[in-house]
PDB file of C-alpha atoms and ligand atoms in Angstrom:
ATOM      1  CA  UNK A 110      -2.681  24.732 -60.655  1.00  0.00           C
ATOM      2  CA  UNK A 111      -0.473  21.679 -61.215  1.00  0.00           C
ATOM      3  CA  UNK A 112       1.446  22.580 -58.131  1.00  0.00           C
ATOM      4  CA  UNK A 113      -1.734  22.735 -56.020  1.00  0.00           C
ATOM      5  CA  UNK A 114      -2.849  19.289 -57.221  1.00  0.00           C
ATOM      6  CA  UNK A 115       0.585  17.973 -56.440  1.00  0.00           C
ATOM      7  CA  UNK A 116       0.451  19.423 -52.937  1.00  0.00           C
ATOM      8  CA  UNK A 117      -3.017  17.984 -52.378  1.00  0.00           C
ATOM      9  CA  UNK A 118      -1.783  14.574 -53.469  1.00  0.00           C
ATOM     10  CA  UNK A 119       1.110  14.703 -51.049  1.00  0.00           C
ATOM     11  CA  UNK A 120      -1.231  15.739 -48.252  1.00  0.00           C
ATOM     12  CA  UNK A 121      -3.635  12.907 -49.089  1.00  0.00           C
ATOM     13  CA  UNK A 122      -0.799  10.391 -49.083  1.00  0.00           C
ATOM     14  CA  UNK A 123       0.464  11.688 -45.759  1.00  0.00           C
ATOM     15  CA  UNK A 124      -3.032  11.364 -44.295  1.00  0.00           C
ATOM     16  CA  UNK A 125      -3.249   7.773 -45.548  1.00  0.00           C
ATOM     17  CA  UNK A 126       0.058   6.867 -43.953  1.00  0.00           C
ATOM     18  CA  UNK A 127      -0.974   8.492 -40.693  1.00  0.00           C
ATOM     19  CA  UNK A 128      -4.366   6.769 -40.461  1.00  0.00           C
ATOM     20  CA  UNK A 129      -2.937   3.374 -41.307  1.00  0.00           C
ATOM     21  CA  UNK A 130      -0.356   3.841 -38.545  1.00  0.00           C
ATOM     22  CA  UNK A 131      -3.111   4.709 -36.135  1.00  0.00           C
ATOM     23  CA  UNK A 132      -5.056   1.615 -37.054  1.00  0.00           C
ATOM     24  CA  UNK A 133      -2.199  -0.806 -36.637  1.00  0.00           C
ATOM     25  CA  UNK A 134      -1.434   0.834 -33.298  1.00  0.00           C
ATOM     26  CA  UNK A 135      -4.911   0.295 -31.927  1.00  0.00           C
ATOM     27  CA  UNK A 136      -5.243  -3.262 -33.224  1.00  0.00           C
ATOM     28  CA  UNK A 137      -2.120  -4.351 -31.357  1.00  0.00           C
ATOM     29  CA  UNK A 138      -3.401  -2.621 -28.199  1.00  0.00           C
ATOM     30  CA  UNK A 139      -6.511  -4.811 -28.149  1.00  0.00           C
ATOM     31  CA  UNK A 140      -4.352  -7.935 -28.214  1.00  0.00           C
ATOM     32  CA  UNK A 141      -2.393  -7.021 -25.080  1.00  0.00           C
ATOM     33  CA  UNK A 142      -4.126  -6.949 -21.714  1.00  0.00           C
ATOM     34  CA  UNK A 143      -4.869  -3.612 -20.124  1.00  0.00           C
ATOM     35  CA  UNK A 144      -2.500  -2.982 -17.237  1.00  0.00           C
ATOM     36  CA  UNK A 145      -3.497  -2.342 -13.645  1.00  0.00           C
ATOM     37  CA  UNK A 146      -0.695  -0.424 -11.987  1.00  0.00           C
ATOM     38  CA  UNK A 147      -0.497  -0.981  -8.236  1.00  0.00           C
ATOM     39  CA  UNK A 148       1.499   1.409  -6.077  1.00  0.00           C
ATOM     40  CA  UNK A 149       2.851  -0.116  -2.883  1.00  0.00           C
ATOM     41  CA  UNK A 150       5.656   0.064  -0.342  1.00  0.00           C
ATOM     42  CA  UNK A 151       7.128  -3.420  -0.076  1.00  0.00           C
ATOM     43  CA  UNK A 152       8.481  -2.955   3.451  1.00  0.00           C
ATOM     44  CA  UNK A 153       5.445  -4.235   5.265  1.00  0.00           C
ATOM     45  CA  UNK A 154       5.351  -7.992   5.836  1.00  0.00           C
ATOM     46  CA  UNK A 155       3.106  -9.969   5.605  1.00  0.00           C
ATOM     47  CA  UNK A 156       1.132  -7.550   3.376  1.00  0.00           C
ATOM     48  CA  UNK A 157       3.958  -6.659   0.979  1.00  0.00           C
ATOM     49  CA  UNK A 158       7.649  -7.397   1.086  1.00  0.00           C
ATOM     50  CA  UNK A 159      10.441  -8.493  -1.204  1.00  0.00           C
ATOM     51  CA  UNK A 160      11.516 -12.053  -1.725  1.00  0.00           C
ATOM     52  CA  UNK A 161      14.619 -11.537  -3.858  1.00  0.00           C
ATOM     53  CA  UNK A 162      13.432  -9.264  -6.671  1.00  0.00           C
ATOM     54  CA  UNK A 163       9.833 -10.335  -6.326  1.00  0.00           C
ATOM     55  CA  UNK A 164       7.186  -8.460  -4.354  1.00  0.00           C
ATOM     56  CA  UNK A 165       5.054 -10.935  -2.437  1.00  0.00           C
ATOM     57  CA  UNK A 166       2.517 -10.791   0.380  1.00  0.00           C
ATOM     58  CA  UNK A 167      -1.213 -10.550   0.955  1.00  0.00           C
ATOM     59  CA  UNK A 168      -1.784  -7.319  -0.998  1.00  0.00           C
ATOM     60  CA  UNK A 169       0.336  -8.509  -3.938  1.00  0.00           C
ATOM     61  CA  UNK A 170      -1.577 -11.805  -4.150  1.00  0.00           C
ATOM     62  CA  UNK A 171      -5.020 -10.298  -3.600  1.00  0.00           C
ATOM     63  CA  UNK A 172      -4.352  -7.688  -6.302  1.00  0.00           C
ATOM     64  CA  UNK A 173      -3.058 -10.411  -8.641  1.00  0.00           C
ATOM     65  CA  UNK A 174      -6.270 -12.374  -8.083  1.00  0.00           C
ATOM     66  CA  UNK A 175      -8.339  -9.225  -8.716  1.00  0.00           C
ATOM     67  CA  UNK A 176      -6.378  -8.436 -11.898  1.00  0.00           C
ATOM     68  CA  UNK A 177      -6.876 -12.025 -13.104  1.00  0.00           C
ATOM     69  CA  UNK A 178     -10.585 -11.711 -12.448  1.00  0.00           C
ATOM     70  CA  UNK A 179     -10.735  -8.439 -14.399  1.00  0.00           C
ATOM     71  CA  UNK A 180      -8.614  -9.841 -17.245  1.00  0.00           C
ATOM     72  CA  UNK A 181      -5.952  -7.216 -16.600  1.00  0.00           C
ATOM     73  CA  UNK A 182      -2.188  -7.413 -16.244  1.00  0.00           C
ATOM     74  CA  UNK A 183      -0.926  -6.423 -12.793  1.00  0.00           C
ATOM     75  CA  UNK A 184       2.156  -4.205 -12.642  1.00  0.00           C
ATOM     76  CA  UNK A 185       3.537  -3.496  -9.158  1.00  0.00           C
ATOM     77  CA  UNK A 186       5.421  -0.252  -8.512  1.00  0.00           C
ATOM     78  CA  UNK A 187       7.405  -0.101  -5.266  1.00  0.00           C
ATOM     79  CA  UNK A 188       7.785   3.366  -3.724  1.00  0.00           C
ATOM     80  CA  UNK A 189       7.948   5.244  -0.421  1.00  0.00           C
ATOM     81  CA  UNK A 190       4.741   4.822   1.571  1.00  0.00           C
ATOM     82  CA  UNK A 191       3.958   8.521   1.469  1.00  0.00           C
ATOM     83  CA  UNK A 192       4.323   8.585  -2.338  1.00  0.00           C
ATOM     84  CA  UNK A 193       1.467   6.117  -2.867  1.00  0.00           C
ATOM     85  CA  UNK A 194      -1.475   8.510  -2.502  1.00  0.00           C
ATOM     86  CA  UNK A 195       0.178  11.182  -4.716  1.00  0.00           C
ATOM     87  CA  UNK A 196       0.867   8.474  -7.350  1.00  0.00           C
ATOM     88  CA  UNK A 197      -2.777   7.371  -7.341  1.00  0.00           C
ATOM     89  CA  UNK A 198      -4.021  10.944  -7.255  1.00  0.00           C
ATOM     90  CA  UNK A 199      -1.955  11.940 -10.289  1.00  0.00           C
ATOM     91  CA  UNK A 200      -2.876   8.792 -12.222  1.00  0.00           C
ATOM     92  CA  UNK A 201       0.696   7.435 -12.239  1.00  0.00           C
ATOM     93  CA  UNK A 202      -0.785   4.360 -10.553  1.00  0.00           C
ATOM     94  CA  UNK A 203      -4.309   2.971 -10.833  1.00  0.00           C
ATOM     95  CA  UNK A 204      -4.530   1.612  -7.300  1.00  0.00           C
ATOM     96  CA  UNK A 205      -2.703   1.861  -4.013  1.00  0.00           C
ATOM     97  CA  UNK A 206      -2.567  -1.429  -2.101  1.00  0.00           C
ATOM     98  CA  UNK A 207      -0.308  -1.201   0.911  1.00  0.00           C
ATOM     99  CA  UNK A 208      -2.060  -2.219   4.101  1.00  0.00           C
ATOM    100  CA  UNK A 209      -3.456   1.270   3.865  1.00  0.00           C
ATOM    101  CA  UNK A 210      -5.760   2.450   6.611  1.00  0.00           C
ATOM    102  CA  UNK A 211      -8.936   4.243   5.631  1.00  0.00           C
ATOM    103  CA  UNK A 212      -8.835   7.765   7.069  1.00  0.00           C
ATOM    104  CA  UNK A 213     -11.027  10.822   6.623  1.00  0.00           C
ATOM    105  CA  UNK A 214      -8.114  13.008   5.556  1.00  0.00           C
ATOM    106  CA  UNK A 215      -6.980  10.453   2.958  1.00  0.00           C
ATOM    107  CA  UNK A 216     -10.520  10.407   1.548  1.00  0.00           C
ATOM    108  CA  UNK A 217      -9.971  14.015   0.495  1.00  0.00           C
ATOM    109  CA  UNK A 218      -7.380  12.782  -1.993  1.00  0.00           C
ATOM    110  CA  UNK A 219      -8.436   9.256  -2.961  1.00  0.00           C
ATOM    111  CA  UNK A 220     -11.430   6.917  -2.766  1.00  0.00           C
ATOM    112  CA  UNK A 221     -11.281   3.585  -0.924  1.00  0.00           C
ATOM    113  CA  UNK A 222     -12.777   0.200  -1.756  1.00  0.00           C
ATOM    114  CA  UNK A 223     -14.634  -1.878   0.806  1.00  0.00           C
ATOM    115  CA  UNK A 224     -12.301  -2.785   3.643  1.00  0.00           C
ATOM    116  CA  UNK A 225     -10.525  -6.158   3.554  1.00  0.00           C
ATOM    117  CA  UNK A 226      -8.677  -6.361   6.880  1.00  0.00           C
ATOM    118  CA  UNK A 227      -8.854  -5.143  10.437  1.00  0.00           C
ATOM    119  CA  UNK A 228      -5.647  -3.983  12.066  1.00  0.00           C
ATOM    120  CA  UNK A 229      -4.304  -2.339  15.191  1.00  0.00           C
ATOM    121  CA  UNK A 230      -1.484   0.054  15.864  1.00  0.00           C
ATOM    122  CA  UNK A 231       0.739  -1.527  18.504  1.00  0.00           C
ATOM    123  CA  UNK A 232       3.759  -0.485  20.512  1.00  0.00           C
ATOM    124  CA  UNK A 233       7.058  -2.365  20.331  1.00  0.00           C
ATOM    125  CA  UNK A 234       9.614  -1.892  23.127  1.00  0.00           C
ATOM    126  CA  UNK A 235      12.724  -3.668  24.362  1.00  0.00           C
ATOM    127  CA  UNK A 236      12.054  -6.719  26.524  1.00  0.00           C
ATOM    128  CA  UNK A 237      13.623  -5.010  29.554  1.00  0.00           C
ATOM    129  CA  UNK A 238      11.961  -1.631  28.897  1.00  0.00           C
ATOM    130  CA  UNK A 239      10.406   0.408  31.705  1.00  0.00           C
ATOM    131  CA  UNK A 240       7.564   1.251  29.291  1.00  0.00           C
ATOM    132  CA  UNK A 241       4.642  -0.981  30.262  1.00  0.00           C
ATOM    133  CA  UNK A 242       1.642   1.056  29.134  1.00  0.00           C
ATOM    134  CA  UNK A 243       0.697   3.767  26.639  1.00  0.00           C
ATOM    135  CA  UNK A 244       0.983   6.393  29.392  1.00  0.00           C
ATOM    136  CA  UNK A 245       4.628   5.495  29.898  1.00  0.00           C
ATOM    137  CA  UNK A 246       5.349   6.682  26.347  1.00  0.00           C
ATOM    138  CA  UNK A 247       5.055  10.324  27.395  1.00  0.00           C
ATOM    139  CA  UNK A 248       8.360  12.086  26.816  1.00  0.00           C
ATOM    140  CA  UNK A 249       9.920   9.016  25.191  1.00  0.00           C
ATOM    141  CA  UNK A 250      11.316   8.887  21.657  1.00  0.00           C
ATOM    142  CA  UNK A 251       8.986   6.978  19.344  1.00  0.00           C
ATOM    143  CA  UNK A 252      10.029   5.584  15.976  1.00  0.00           C
ATOM    144  CA  UNK A 253       7.556   5.292  13.098  1.00  0.00           C
ATOM    145  CA  UNK A 254       7.427   4.753   9.359  1.00  0.00           C
ATOM    146  CA  UNK A 255       7.087   8.173   7.747  1.00  0.00           C
ATOM    147  CA  UNK A 256       3.557   9.093   6.674  1.00  0.00           C
ATOM    148  CA  UNK A 257       1.812   6.129   8.289  1.00  0.00           C
ATOM    149  CA  UNK A 258      -0.996   6.249  10.813  1.00  0.00           C
ATOM    150  CA  UNK A 259       1.589   5.305  13.472  1.00  0.00           C
ATOM    151  CA  UNK A 260       3.382   8.540  12.568  1.00  0.00           C
ATOM    152  CA  UNK A 261       0.166  10.589  12.781  1.00  0.00           C
ATOM    153  CA  UNK A 262      -0.937   9.102  16.133  1.00  0.00           C
ATOM    154  CA  UNK A 263       2.496   9.343  17.716  1.00  0.00           C
ATOM    155  CA  UNK A 264       2.837  13.013  16.772  1.00  0.00           C
ATOM    156  CA  UNK A 265      -0.732  13.824  17.899  1.00  0.00           C
ATOM    157  CA  UNK A 266      -0.495  12.030  21.240  1.00  0.00           C
ATOM    158  CA  UNK A 267       3.108  12.511  22.280  1.00  0.00           C
ATOM    159  CA  UNK A 268       4.272  15.581  20.330  1.00  0.00           C
ATOM    160  CA  UNK A 269       6.069  15.917  17.022  1.00  0.00           C
ATOM    161  CA  UNK A 270       9.398  16.537  18.769  1.00  0.00           C
ATOM    162  CA  UNK A 271       9.269  13.017  20.228  1.00  0.00           C
ATOM    163  CA  UNK A 272       8.760  11.278  16.883  1.00  0.00           C
ATOM    164  CA  UNK A 273      11.658   9.801  14.908  1.00  0.00           C
ATOM    165  CA  UNK A 274      10.615   9.109  11.287  1.00  0.00           C
ATOM    166  CA  UNK A 275      12.127   6.339   9.159  1.00  0.00           C
ATOM    167  CA  UNK A 276      11.553   5.511   5.496  1.00  0.00           C
ATOM    168  CA  UNK A 277      11.003   1.832   6.419  1.00  0.00           C
ATOM    169  CA  UNK A 278       9.268   0.338   9.440  1.00  0.00           C
ATOM    170  CA  UNK A 279      12.087  -2.156   9.845  1.00  0.00           C
ATOM    171  CA  UNK A 280      14.612   0.679  10.173  1.00  0.00           C
ATOM    172  CA  UNK A 281      12.641   2.004  13.148  1.00  0.00           C
ATOM    173  CA  UNK A 282      12.695  -1.467  14.707  1.00  0.00           C
ATOM    174  CA  UNK A 283      16.471  -1.724  14.186  1.00  0.00           C
ATOM    175  CA  UNK A 284      16.971   1.691  15.795  1.00  0.00           C
ATOM    176  CA  UNK A 285      14.939   0.460  18.773  1.00  0.00           C
ATOM    177  CA  UNK A 286      16.977  -2.688  19.058  1.00  0.00           C
ATOM    178  CA  UNK A 287      20.177  -0.568  18.988  1.00  0.00           C
ATOM    179  CA  UNK A 288      18.820   1.604  21.803  1.00  0.00           C
ATOM    180  CA  UNK A 289      18.601   4.766  19.674  1.00  0.00           C
ATOM    181  CA  UNK A 290      14.868   5.200  20.370  1.00  0.00           C
ATOM    182  CA  UNK A 291      12.513   3.973  23.138  1.00  0.00           C
ATOM    183  CA  UNK A 292       9.553   2.507  21.237  1.00  0.00           C
ATOM    184  CA  UNK A 293       8.041   1.913  17.795  1.00  0.00           C
ATOM    185  CA  UNK A 294       4.387   2.368  16.862  1.00  0.00           C
ATOM    186  CA  UNK A 295       3.411   0.235  13.887  1.00  0.00           C
ATOM    187  CA  UNK A 296       0.648  -2.062  12.581  1.00  0.00           C
ATOM    188  CA  UNK A 297       0.209  -5.352  14.465  1.00  0.00           C
ATOM    189  CA  UNK A 298       1.002  -7.860  11.706  1.00  0.00           C
ATOM    190  CA  UNK A 299       4.313  -6.292  10.605  1.00  0.00           C
ATOM    191  CA  UNK A 300       5.057  -5.780  14.311  1.00  0.00           C
ATOM    192  CA  UNK A 301       4.753  -9.533  14.895  1.00  0.00           C
ATOM    193  CA  UNK A 302       7.073 -10.266  11.972  1.00  0.00           C
ATOM    194  CA  UNK A 303       9.689  -7.683  13.010  1.00  0.00           C
ATOM    195  CA  UNK A 304       9.635  -8.759  16.683  1.00  0.00           C
ATOM    196  CA  UNK A 305      10.064 -12.399  15.689  1.00  0.00           C
ATOM    197  CA  UNK A 306      13.060 -11.443  13.522  1.00  0.00           C
ATOM    198  CA  UNK A 307      14.738  -9.234  16.130  1.00  0.00           C
ATOM    199  CA  UNK A 308      15.877 -10.673  19.473  1.00  0.00           C
ATOM    200  CA  UNK A 309      15.189  -8.702  22.650  1.00  0.00           C
ATOM    201  CA  UNK A 310      11.958  -6.971  21.621  1.00  0.00           C
ATOM    202  CA  UNK A 311       8.319  -7.360  22.666  1.00  0.00           C
ATOM    203  CA  UNK A 312       4.901  -5.897  21.909  1.00  0.00           C
ATOM    204  CA  UNK A 313       2.840  -4.172  24.603  1.00  0.00           C
ATOM    205  CA  UNK A 314      -0.512  -5.859  25.221  1.00  0.00           C
ATOM    206  CA  UNK A 315      -2.385  -2.563  25.097  1.00  0.00           C
ATOM    207  CA  UNK A 316      -3.108  -1.685  21.444  1.00  0.00           C
ATOM    208  CA  UNK A 317      -2.967   1.893  20.348  1.00  0.00           C
ATOM    209  CA  UNK A 318      -5.786   2.160  17.800  1.00  0.00           C
ATOM    210  CA  UNK A 319      -8.085   0.002  15.680  1.00  0.00           C
ATOM    211  CA  UNK A 320      -8.044   0.452  11.934  1.00  0.00           C
ATOM    212  CA  UNK A 321      -9.253  -1.048   8.678  1.00  0.00           C
ATOM    213  CA  UNK A 322      -7.369  -1.503   5.427  1.00  0.00           C
ATOM    214  CA  UNK A 323      -8.689  -0.843   1.926  1.00  0.00           C
ATOM    215  CA  UNK A 324      -7.399  -0.316  -1.611  1.00  0.00           C
ATOM    216  CA  UNK A 325      -7.379   3.266  -2.874  1.00  0.00           C
ATOM    217  CA  UNK A 326      -8.153   4.612  -6.359  1.00  0.00           C
ATOM    218  CA  UNK A 327      -8.197   8.058  -7.918  1.00  0.00           C
ATOM    219  CA  UNK A 328     -11.011  10.193  -6.544  1.00  0.00           C
ATOM    220  CA  UNK A 329     -14.129   9.833  -8.642  1.00  0.00           C
ATOM    221  CA  UNK A 330     -12.978   6.701 -10.511  1.00  0.00           C
ATOM    222  CA  UNK A 331     -16.167   4.837  -9.614  1.00  0.00           C
ATOM    223  CA  UNK A 332     -15.854   2.551 -12.619  1.00  0.00           C
ATOM    224  CA  UNK A 333     -12.629   1.020 -11.301  1.00  0.00           C
ATOM    225  CA  UNK A 334     -13.841   1.209  -7.699  1.00  0.00           C
ATOM    226  CA  UNK A 335     -16.963  -0.823  -8.523  1.00  0.00           C
ATOM    227  CA  UNK A 336     -14.916  -3.390 -10.450  1.00  0.00           C
ATOM    228  CA  UNK A 337     -12.479  -3.790  -7.549  1.00  0.00           C
ATOM    229  CA  UNK A 338     -15.289  -4.153  -5.027  1.00  0.00           C
ATOM    230  CA  UNK A 339     -17.053  -6.760  -7.171  1.00  0.00           C
ATOM    231  CA  UNK A 340     -13.835  -8.785  -7.601  1.00  0.00           C
ATOM    232  CA  UNK A 341     -12.974  -8.472  -3.921  1.00  0.00           C
ATOM    233  CA  UNK A 342     -16.429  -9.760  -2.985  1.00  0.00           C
ATOM    234  CA  UNK A 343     -16.018 -12.670  -5.412  1.00  0.00           C
ATOM    235  CA  UNK A 344     -12.689 -13.609  -3.806  1.00  0.00           C
ATOM    236  CA  UNK A 345     -14.228 -13.422  -0.344  1.00  0.00           C
ATOM    237  CA  UNK A 346     -17.181 -15.580  -1.434  1.00  0.00           C
ATOM    238  CA  UNK A 347     -15.170 -18.269  -3.226  1.00  0.00           C
ATOM    239  CA  UNK A 348     -12.620 -18.679  -0.431  1.00  0.00           C
ATOM    240  CA  UNK A 349      -9.617 -17.448  -2.434  1.00  0.00           C
ATOM    241  CA  UNK A 350      -9.212 -14.400  -0.193  1.00  0.00           C
ATOM    242  CA  UNK A 351      -9.056 -16.487   3.012  1.00  0.00           C
ATOM    243  CA  UNK A 352      -6.662 -18.879   1.299  1.00  0.00           C
ATOM    244  CA  UNK A 353      -4.238 -15.996   0.699  1.00  0.00           C
ATOM    245  CA  UNK A 354      -4.592 -14.742   4.293  1.00  0.00           C
ATOM    246  CA  UNK A 355      -3.965 -18.241   5.681  1.00  0.00           C
ATOM    247  CA  UNK A 356      -0.836 -18.558   3.584  1.00  0.00           C
ATOM    248  CA  UNK A 357       0.683 -15.472   5.222  1.00  0.00           C
ATOM    249  CA  UNK A 358      -0.888 -15.224   8.676  1.00  0.00           C
ATOM    250  CA  UNK A 359      -1.041 -18.155  11.058  1.00  0.00           C
ATOM    251  CA  UNK A 360      -3.941 -17.855  13.482  1.00  0.00           C
ATOM    252  CA  UNK A 361      -2.714 -17.255  17.012  1.00  0.00           C
TER     253      UNK A 361
HETATM  254  N1  LIG B 412      -1.746   1.089   8.019  1.00  0.00           N
HETATM  255  C1  LIG B 412      -0.782   2.134   8.069  1.00  0.00           C
HETATM  256  C2  LIG B 412      -1.235   3.317   7.259  1.00  0.00           C
HETATM  257  O1  LIG B 412      -2.094   3.202   6.445  1.00  0.00           O
HETATM  258  C3  LIG B 412       0.589   1.703   7.637  1.00  0.00           C
HETATM  259  C4  LIG B 412       0.671   1.155   6.264  1.00  0.00           C
HETATM  260  C5  LIG B 412       2.109   0.964   5.807  1.00  0.00           C
HETATM  261  N2  LIG B 412       2.157   0.202   4.609  1.00  0.00           N
HETATM  262  C6  LIG B 412       3.275  -0.087   3.918  1.00  0.00           C
HETATM  263  N3  LIG B 412       3.156  -0.843   2.873  1.00  0.00           N
HETATM  264  N4  LIG B 412       4.417   0.337   4.326  1.00  0.00           N
HETATM  265  O2  LIG B 412      -0.733   4.395   7.401  1.00  0.00           O
END
């Protein structure tokens, strides 16, 4: 009997210790801000790129403004572009913000917020290239960033065997400049930046496709989706959104 009482006492003490630990744990959690983990691929100026160790650009600043509005702490995780949707899908990241084009097939894996930018896929060639139109791309080697819409369109239109995939858009542009490939298909704003940084290249006037960018969240996470849309609308209404765009894109 004594032994049983003793055991019960020990168990009760253990329970006390455990619950008090739990309490102190949760009280400290309420003091720190909830994090908002953003998955991106910081190889895409002016939307996201590295300045030293820091990730800057339109998406980084818009997400920071959204996080501020929601009272959350933004944490940016840099990864390969084609890892972003899996990261959001698995819950490793809360949002994907990466100049990401809304596409039907992506909607099978994630949900998208309202769109926040219009974009085009454009073709970059060498200044002295014989490629003057989209038709001229037939049979040519086209460089793309792996997993992007440029990759999908190039493979669909000109055949998978003619597509050279790079982990970064800039690597494709360098390969073009070195004469290893004939053209690059990429989004218009990064195209402008890369062409301006690389002598001897130009963009074709004829755009390849029109697209719209949005932020993605885990499928079915309507709570977060609604919050993001409300914040995004606020930033559009109060001028903060345009301020960020103007900082990174000069009207042409
Ligand atoms: N808009 C294109 C897409 O959604 C390219 C996006 C690439 N973004 C990046 N951060 N590298 O596929």
